Coordinates of C-alpha atoms and ligand atoms in Angstrom, one line a residue:
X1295 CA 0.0 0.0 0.0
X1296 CA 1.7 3.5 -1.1
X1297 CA 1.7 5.6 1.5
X1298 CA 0.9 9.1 0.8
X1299 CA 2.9 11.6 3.5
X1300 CA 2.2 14.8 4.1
X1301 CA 6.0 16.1 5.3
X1302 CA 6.1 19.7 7.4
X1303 CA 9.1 21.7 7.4
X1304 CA 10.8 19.3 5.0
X1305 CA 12.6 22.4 3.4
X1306 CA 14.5 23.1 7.0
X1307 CA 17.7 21.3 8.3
X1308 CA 16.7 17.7 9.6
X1309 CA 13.2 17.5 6.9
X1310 CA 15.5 17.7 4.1
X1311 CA 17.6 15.3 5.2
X1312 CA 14.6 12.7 5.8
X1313 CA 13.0 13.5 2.1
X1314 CA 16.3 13.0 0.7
X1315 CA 17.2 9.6 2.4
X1316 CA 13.7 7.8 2.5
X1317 CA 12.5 8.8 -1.7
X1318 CA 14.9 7.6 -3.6
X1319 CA 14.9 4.0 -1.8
X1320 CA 11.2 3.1 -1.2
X1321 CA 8.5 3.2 -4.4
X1322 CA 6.0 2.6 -1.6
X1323 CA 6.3 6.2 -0.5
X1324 CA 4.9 9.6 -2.2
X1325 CA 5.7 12.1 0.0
X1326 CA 3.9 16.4 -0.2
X1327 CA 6.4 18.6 1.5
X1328 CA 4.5 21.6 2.7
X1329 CA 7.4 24.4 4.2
X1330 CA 6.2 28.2 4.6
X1331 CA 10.4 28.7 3.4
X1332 CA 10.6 30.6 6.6
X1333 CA 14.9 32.4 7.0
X1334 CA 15.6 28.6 8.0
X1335 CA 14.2 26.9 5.0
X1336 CA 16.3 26.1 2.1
X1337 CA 14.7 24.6 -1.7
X1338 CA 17.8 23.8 -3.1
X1339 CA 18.4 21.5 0.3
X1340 CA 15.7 18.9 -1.5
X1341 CA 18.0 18.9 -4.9
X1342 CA 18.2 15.3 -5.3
X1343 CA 14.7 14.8 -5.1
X1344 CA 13.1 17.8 -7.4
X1345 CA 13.2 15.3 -10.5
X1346 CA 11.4 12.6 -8.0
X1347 CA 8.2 11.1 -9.6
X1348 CA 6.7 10.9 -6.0
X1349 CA 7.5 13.9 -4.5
X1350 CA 5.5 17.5 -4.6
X1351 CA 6.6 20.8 -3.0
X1352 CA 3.9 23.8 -1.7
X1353 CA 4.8 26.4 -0.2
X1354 CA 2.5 27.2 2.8
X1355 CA 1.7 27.5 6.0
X1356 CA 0.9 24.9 8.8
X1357 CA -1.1 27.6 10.5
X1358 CA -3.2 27.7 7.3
X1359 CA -6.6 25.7 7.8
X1360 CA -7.7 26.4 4.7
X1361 CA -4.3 24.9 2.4
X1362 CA -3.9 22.2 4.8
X1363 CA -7.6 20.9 4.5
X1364 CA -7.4 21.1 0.5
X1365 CA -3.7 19.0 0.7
X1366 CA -5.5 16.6 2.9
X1367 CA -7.9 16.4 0.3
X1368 CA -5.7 16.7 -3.0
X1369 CA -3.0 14.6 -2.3
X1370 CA -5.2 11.4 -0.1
X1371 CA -3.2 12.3 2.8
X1372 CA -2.7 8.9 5.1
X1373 CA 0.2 9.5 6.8
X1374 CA 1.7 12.9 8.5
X1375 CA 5.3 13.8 9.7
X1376 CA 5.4 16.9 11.6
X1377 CA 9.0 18.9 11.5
X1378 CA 7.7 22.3 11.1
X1379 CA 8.6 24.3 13.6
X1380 CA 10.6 27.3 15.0
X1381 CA 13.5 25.8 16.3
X1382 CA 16.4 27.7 17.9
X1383 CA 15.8 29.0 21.2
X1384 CA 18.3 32.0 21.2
X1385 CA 15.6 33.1 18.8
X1386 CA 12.9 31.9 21.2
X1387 CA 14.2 34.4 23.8
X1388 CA 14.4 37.1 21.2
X1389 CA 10.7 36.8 20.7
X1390 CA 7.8 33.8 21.9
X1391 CA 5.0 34.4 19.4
X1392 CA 5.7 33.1 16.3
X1393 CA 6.8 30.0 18.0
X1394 CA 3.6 29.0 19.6
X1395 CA 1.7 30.3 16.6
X1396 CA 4.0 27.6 14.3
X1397 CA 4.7 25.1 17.0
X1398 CA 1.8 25.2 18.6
X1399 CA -1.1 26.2 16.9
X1400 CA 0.4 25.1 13.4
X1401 CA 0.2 21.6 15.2
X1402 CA -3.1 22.2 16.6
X1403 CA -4.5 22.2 13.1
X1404 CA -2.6 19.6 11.6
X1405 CA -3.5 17.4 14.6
X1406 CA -7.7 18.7 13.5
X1407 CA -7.3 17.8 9.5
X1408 CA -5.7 14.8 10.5
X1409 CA -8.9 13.5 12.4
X1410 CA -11.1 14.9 10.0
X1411 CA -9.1 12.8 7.2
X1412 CA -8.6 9.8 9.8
X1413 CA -4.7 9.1 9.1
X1414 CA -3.3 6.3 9.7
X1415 CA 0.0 8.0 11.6
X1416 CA 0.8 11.0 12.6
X1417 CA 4.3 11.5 13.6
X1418 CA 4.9 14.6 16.2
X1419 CA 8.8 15.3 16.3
X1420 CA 9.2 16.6 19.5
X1421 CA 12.7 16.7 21.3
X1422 CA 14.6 15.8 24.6
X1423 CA 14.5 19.4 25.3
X1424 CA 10.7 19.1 26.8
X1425 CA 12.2 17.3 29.5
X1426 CA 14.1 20.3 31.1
X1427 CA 17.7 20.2 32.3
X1428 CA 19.8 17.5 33.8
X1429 CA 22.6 17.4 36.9
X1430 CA 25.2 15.5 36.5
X1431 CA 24.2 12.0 36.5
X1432 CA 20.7 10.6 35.0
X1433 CA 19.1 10.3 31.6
X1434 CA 15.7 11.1 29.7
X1435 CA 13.4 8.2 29.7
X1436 CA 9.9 8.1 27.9
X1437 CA 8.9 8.5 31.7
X1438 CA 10.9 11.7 32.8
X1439 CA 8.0 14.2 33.6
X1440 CA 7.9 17.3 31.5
X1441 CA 10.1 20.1 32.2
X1442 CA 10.5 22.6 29.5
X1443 CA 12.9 25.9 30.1
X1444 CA 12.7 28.1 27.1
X1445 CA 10.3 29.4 25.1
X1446 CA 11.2 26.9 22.2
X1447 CA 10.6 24.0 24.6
X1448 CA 7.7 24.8 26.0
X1449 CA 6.1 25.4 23.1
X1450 CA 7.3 22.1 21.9
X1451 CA 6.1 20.5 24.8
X1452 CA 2.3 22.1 24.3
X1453 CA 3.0 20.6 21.2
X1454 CA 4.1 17.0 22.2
X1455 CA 1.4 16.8 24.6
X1456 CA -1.5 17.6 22.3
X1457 CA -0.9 15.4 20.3
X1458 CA -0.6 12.8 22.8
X1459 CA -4.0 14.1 24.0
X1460 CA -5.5 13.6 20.6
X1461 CA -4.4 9.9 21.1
X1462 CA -6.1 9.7 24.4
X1463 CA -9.2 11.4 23.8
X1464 CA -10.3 10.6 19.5
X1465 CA -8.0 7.6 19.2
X1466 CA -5.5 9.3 16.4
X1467 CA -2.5 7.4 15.9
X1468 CA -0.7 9.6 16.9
X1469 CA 3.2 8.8 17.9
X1470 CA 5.8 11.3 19.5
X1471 CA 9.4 11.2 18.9
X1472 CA 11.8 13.3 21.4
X1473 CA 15.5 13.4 19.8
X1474 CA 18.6 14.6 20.7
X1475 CA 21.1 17.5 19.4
X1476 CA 21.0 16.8 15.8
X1477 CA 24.5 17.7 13.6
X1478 CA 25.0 16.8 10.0
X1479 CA 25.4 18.8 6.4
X1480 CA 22.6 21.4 5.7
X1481 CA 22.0 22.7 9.3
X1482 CA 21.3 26.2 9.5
X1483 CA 24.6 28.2 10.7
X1484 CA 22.5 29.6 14.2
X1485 CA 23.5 26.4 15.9
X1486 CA 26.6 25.7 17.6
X1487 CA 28.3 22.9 15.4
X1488 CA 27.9 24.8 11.8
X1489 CA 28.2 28.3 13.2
X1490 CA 31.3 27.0 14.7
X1491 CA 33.0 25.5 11.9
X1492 CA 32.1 28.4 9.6
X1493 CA 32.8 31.4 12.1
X1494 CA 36.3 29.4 12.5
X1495 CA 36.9 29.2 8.7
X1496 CA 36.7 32.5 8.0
X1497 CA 38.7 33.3 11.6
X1498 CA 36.0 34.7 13.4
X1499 CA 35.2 34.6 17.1
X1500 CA 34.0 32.0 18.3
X1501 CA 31.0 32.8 20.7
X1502 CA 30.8 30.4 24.2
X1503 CA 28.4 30.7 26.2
X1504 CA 28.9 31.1 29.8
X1505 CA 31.8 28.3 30.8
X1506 CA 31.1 26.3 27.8
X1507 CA 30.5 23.1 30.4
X1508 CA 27.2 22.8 29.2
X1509 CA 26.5 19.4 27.7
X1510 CA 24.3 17.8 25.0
X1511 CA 23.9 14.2 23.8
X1512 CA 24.7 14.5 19.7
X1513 CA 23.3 12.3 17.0
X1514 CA 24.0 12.1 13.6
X1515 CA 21.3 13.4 11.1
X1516 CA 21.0 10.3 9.5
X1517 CA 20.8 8.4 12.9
X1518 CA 17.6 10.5 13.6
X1519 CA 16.1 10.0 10.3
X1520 CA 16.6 6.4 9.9
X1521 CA 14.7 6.1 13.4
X1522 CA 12.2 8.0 12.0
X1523 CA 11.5 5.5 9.5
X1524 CA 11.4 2.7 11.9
X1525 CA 9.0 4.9 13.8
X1526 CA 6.8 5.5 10.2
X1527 CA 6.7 1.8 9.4
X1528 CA 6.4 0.2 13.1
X1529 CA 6.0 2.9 16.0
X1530 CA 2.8 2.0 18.0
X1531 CA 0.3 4.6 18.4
X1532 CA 0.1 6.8 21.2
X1533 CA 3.6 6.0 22.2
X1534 CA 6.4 8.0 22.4
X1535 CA 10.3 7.0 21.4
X1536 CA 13.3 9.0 22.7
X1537 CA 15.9 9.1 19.8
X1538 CA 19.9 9.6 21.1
X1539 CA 23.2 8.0 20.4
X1540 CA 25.0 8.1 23.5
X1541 CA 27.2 10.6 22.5
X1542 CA 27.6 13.1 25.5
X1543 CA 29.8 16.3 24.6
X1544 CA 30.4 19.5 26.5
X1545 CA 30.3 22.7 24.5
X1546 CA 33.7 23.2 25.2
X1547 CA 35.2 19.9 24.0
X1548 CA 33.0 20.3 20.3
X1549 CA 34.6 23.9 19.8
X1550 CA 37.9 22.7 20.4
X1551 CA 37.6 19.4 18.5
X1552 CA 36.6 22.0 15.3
X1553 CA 39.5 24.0 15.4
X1554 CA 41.7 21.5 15.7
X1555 CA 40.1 20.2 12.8
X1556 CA 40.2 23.0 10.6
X1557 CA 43.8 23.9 12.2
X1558 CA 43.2 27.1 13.8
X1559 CA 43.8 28.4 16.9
X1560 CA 42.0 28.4 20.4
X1561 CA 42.3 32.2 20.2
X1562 CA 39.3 32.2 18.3
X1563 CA 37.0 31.3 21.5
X1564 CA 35.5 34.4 22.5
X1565 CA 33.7 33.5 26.4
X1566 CA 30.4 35.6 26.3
X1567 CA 27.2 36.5 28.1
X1568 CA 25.6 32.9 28.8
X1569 CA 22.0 32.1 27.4
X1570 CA 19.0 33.2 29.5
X1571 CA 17.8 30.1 31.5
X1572 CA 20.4 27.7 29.7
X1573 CA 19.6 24.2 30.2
X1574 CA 23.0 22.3 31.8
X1575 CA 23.1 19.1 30.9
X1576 CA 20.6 16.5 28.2
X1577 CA 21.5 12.8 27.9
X1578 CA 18.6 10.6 26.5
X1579 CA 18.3 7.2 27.1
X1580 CA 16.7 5.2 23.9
X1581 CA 16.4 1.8 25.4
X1582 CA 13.0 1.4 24.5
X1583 CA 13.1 2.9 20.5
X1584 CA 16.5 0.3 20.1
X1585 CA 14.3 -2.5 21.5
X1586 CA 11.2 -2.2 20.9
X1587 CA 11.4 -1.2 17.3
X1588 CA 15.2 -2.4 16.7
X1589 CA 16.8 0.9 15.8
X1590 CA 20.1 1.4 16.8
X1591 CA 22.4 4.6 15.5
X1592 CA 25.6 3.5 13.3
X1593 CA 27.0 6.7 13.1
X1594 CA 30.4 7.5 15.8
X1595 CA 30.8 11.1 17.0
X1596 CA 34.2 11.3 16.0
X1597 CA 33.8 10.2 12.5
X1598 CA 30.8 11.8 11.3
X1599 CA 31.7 15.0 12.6
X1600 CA 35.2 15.5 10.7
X1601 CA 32.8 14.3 7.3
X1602 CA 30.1 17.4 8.6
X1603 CA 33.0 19.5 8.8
X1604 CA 34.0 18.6 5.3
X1605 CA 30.6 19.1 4.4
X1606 CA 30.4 22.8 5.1
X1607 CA 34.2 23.1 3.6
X1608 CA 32.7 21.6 0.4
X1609 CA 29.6 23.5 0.2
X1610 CA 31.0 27.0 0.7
X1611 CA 28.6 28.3 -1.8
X1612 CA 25.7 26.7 0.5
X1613 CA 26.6 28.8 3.8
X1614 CA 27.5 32.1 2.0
X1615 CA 24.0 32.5 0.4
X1616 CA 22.8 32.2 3.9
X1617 CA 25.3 34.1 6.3
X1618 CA 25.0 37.2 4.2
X1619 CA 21.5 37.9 4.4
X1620 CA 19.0 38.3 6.6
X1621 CA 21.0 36.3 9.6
X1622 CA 23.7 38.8 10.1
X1623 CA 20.4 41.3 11.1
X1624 CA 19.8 38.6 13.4
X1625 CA 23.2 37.6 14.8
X1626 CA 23.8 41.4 15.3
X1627 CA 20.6 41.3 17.6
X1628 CA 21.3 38.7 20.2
X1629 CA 21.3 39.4 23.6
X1630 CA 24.8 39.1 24.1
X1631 CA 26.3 41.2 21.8
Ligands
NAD2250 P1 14.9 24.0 11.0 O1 14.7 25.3 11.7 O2 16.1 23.7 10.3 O3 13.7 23.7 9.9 C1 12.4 24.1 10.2 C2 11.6 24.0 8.9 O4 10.2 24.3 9.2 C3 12.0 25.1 7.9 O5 12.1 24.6 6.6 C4 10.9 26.2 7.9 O6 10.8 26.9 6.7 C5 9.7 25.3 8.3 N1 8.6 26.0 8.9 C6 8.7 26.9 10.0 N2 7.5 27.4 10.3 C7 6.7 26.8 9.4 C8 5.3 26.9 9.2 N3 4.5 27.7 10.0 N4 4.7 26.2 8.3 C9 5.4 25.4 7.5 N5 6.7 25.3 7.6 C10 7.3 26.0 8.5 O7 14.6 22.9 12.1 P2 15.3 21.4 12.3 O8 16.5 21.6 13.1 O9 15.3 20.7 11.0 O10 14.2 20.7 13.2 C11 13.1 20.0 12.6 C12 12.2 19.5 13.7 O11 12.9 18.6 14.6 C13 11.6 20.6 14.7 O12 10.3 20.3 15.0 C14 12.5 20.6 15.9 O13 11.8 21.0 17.0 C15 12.8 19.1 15.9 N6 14.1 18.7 16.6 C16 15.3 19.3 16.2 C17 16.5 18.9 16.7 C18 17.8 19.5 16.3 O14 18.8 19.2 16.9 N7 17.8 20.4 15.3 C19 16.5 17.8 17.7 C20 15.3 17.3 18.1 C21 14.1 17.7 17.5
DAU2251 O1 18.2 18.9 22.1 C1 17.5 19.1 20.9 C2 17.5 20.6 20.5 O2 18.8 20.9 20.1 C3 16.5 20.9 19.4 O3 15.2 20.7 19.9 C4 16.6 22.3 19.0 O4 15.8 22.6 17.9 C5 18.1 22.6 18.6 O5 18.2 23.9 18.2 C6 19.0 22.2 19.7 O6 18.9 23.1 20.8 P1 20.2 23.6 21.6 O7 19.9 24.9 22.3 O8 20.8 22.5 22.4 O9 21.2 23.9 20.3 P2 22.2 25.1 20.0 O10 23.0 24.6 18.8 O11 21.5 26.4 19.9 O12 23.2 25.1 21.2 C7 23.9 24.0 21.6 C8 24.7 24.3 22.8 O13 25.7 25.3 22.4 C9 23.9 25.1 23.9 O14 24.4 24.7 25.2 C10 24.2 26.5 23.7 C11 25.6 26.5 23.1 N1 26.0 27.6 22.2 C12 25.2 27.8 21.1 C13 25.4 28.8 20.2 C14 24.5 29.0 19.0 C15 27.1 28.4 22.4 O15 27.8 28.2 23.4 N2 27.3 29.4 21.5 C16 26.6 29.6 20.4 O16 26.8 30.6 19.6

């Protein structure tokens, strides 16, 4: 049976990725990748699929009831994958409300169409962030109780939970995945890893924040998406799968490793003002997604991150497009500069 997907935010860092790994390998799948091509969406991310039989772009808006219902409609919609969303939380702090209108009420109405149109799956990427901030020790499970910090994650979590509450209360099968710190080519350069390797090739400071002890668990892209398959073909409704490779990094250690890479010098690292509310510490336990579903990431920090870094040295033309628009206007804005 072909499954018809309705992909949100496919245009952005880890949605690209997905459309590009799961189309060219499965003739089961058609997939309608509906991005509003917000700063942090990118069409020429999806250039090895725009000659793809099975796959349509349109450019839209979650948030829009009206082009959502006539996709639904148009295209036989069965299953949905839901990566729309605001996602860096510097931003967050900058300014709330267009991240619960996306994140929030974007999902809202997909979550509606999608019981009106009675999908089979709907996939609700969440993240480990809901979960709040860890001490030293101690990992997410599927049972930690939510804990979000920032703007970004709380509207994530309203999010997460909604659609866990349209399982409960109209039987939608609906599943929720919560991942990890993502890293891999095509990731905007806002978050740490490509900033990072760009603001060090062309030998600019490199911003830390606070002591640069903070730590997060990092997955390769492709670990994520792969899981997210698994998740398409066999995730059990109403349940929800953290997603995390067991690779725990602090700030510090990542920046370093980069330079080193790229053979510059730890004069670069600029210490500055830390992030409002800055979460310490994520580490997320995926027990039950390797398990229960038989996922297990292949991908080893240490490796994948010296091919990302060759990624953005290869794809210079990629980056520059981007870091000379309407970003700088926003990196001149943070609050710690
Ligand atoms: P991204 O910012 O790179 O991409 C987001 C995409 O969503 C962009 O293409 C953007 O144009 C689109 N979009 C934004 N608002 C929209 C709207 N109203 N309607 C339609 N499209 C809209 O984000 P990402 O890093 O690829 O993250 C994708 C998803 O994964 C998000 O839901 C995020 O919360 C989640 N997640 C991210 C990570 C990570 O490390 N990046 C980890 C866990 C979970
Ligand atoms: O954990 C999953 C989450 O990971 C996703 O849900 C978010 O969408 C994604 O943006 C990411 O959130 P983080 O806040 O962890 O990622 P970011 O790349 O912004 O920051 C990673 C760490 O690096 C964090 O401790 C803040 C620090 N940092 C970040 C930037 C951009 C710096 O020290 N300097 C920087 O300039």
């Amino acid at each position: 049976m072909t499954k018809n997907i309705l992909v949100t935010g496919g245009a952005g860092f880890i949605g690209s990725n997905f459309i590009n790994y799961i189309l060219p390998k499965r003739d089961d799948i058609k997939i309608v990748n509906l991005d509003k091509l917000t700063y942090a969406g990118n069409l020429n991310n999806l250039a090895p699929v725009f000659q793809n039989k099975n796959y349509t772009f349109v450019k839209g808006d979650i948030c829009n009831t009206e082009l959502v219902d006539y996709i639904f409609r148009k295209y036989s919609i069965n299953y949905v994958i839901n990566f729309a969303a605001e996602s860096h939380v510097d931003r967050s702090i900058l300014g709330s409300e267009i991240f619960f209108k996306t994140n929030v009420l974007g999902t809202n109405i997909l979550l509606e169409t999608s019981k009106r149109y009675e999908v089979e799956k709907f996939i609700q990427i969440s993240t480990d962030e809901v979960y709040g901030s860890l001490g030293p020790s101690g990992k997410f499970t599927e049972n930690t109780p939510l804990a979000p910090n920032s703007p970004y994650s709380s509207s994530k979590a309203s999010a997460d939970l909604m659609a866990l509450s349209f399982h409960h209360t109209y039987g939608l099968p609906v599943v929720v995945t919560r991942c990890s710190n993502n890293y891999g080519p095509l990731q905007f350069p806002e978050k740490l890893i490509p900033l990072m390797i760009i603001n060090s090739m062309n030998n600019k400071k490199l911003p830390v924040y606070g002591d640069g002890l903070n730590v997060r668990d990092w997955i390769y892209v492709l670990d994520h998406n792969k899981a997210v398959e698994i998740v398409l073909d066999s995730g059990a409704p109403g349940e929800v799968y953290n997603i995390g490779a067991d690779q725990e990094m602090k700030n510090i250690e990542i920046v370093n490793l980069i330079l080193k890479a790229l053979g510059k010098d730890e004069s670069l690292i600029e210490y500055v003002k830390d992030r409002p509310g800055h979460d310490r510490r994520y580490a997320i336990d995926s027990t039950k997604t390797q398990t229960e579903l038989g996922w297990k990431p292949d991908y080893v920090f240490e490796e994948a991150i010296v091919s990302t870094i060759n990624w953005y040295k290869e794809n210079q033309a990629w980056w520059e497009t981007i870091i000379s628009g309407e970003y700088l206007d926003y990196y001149k804005k943070q609050y710690k500069s």
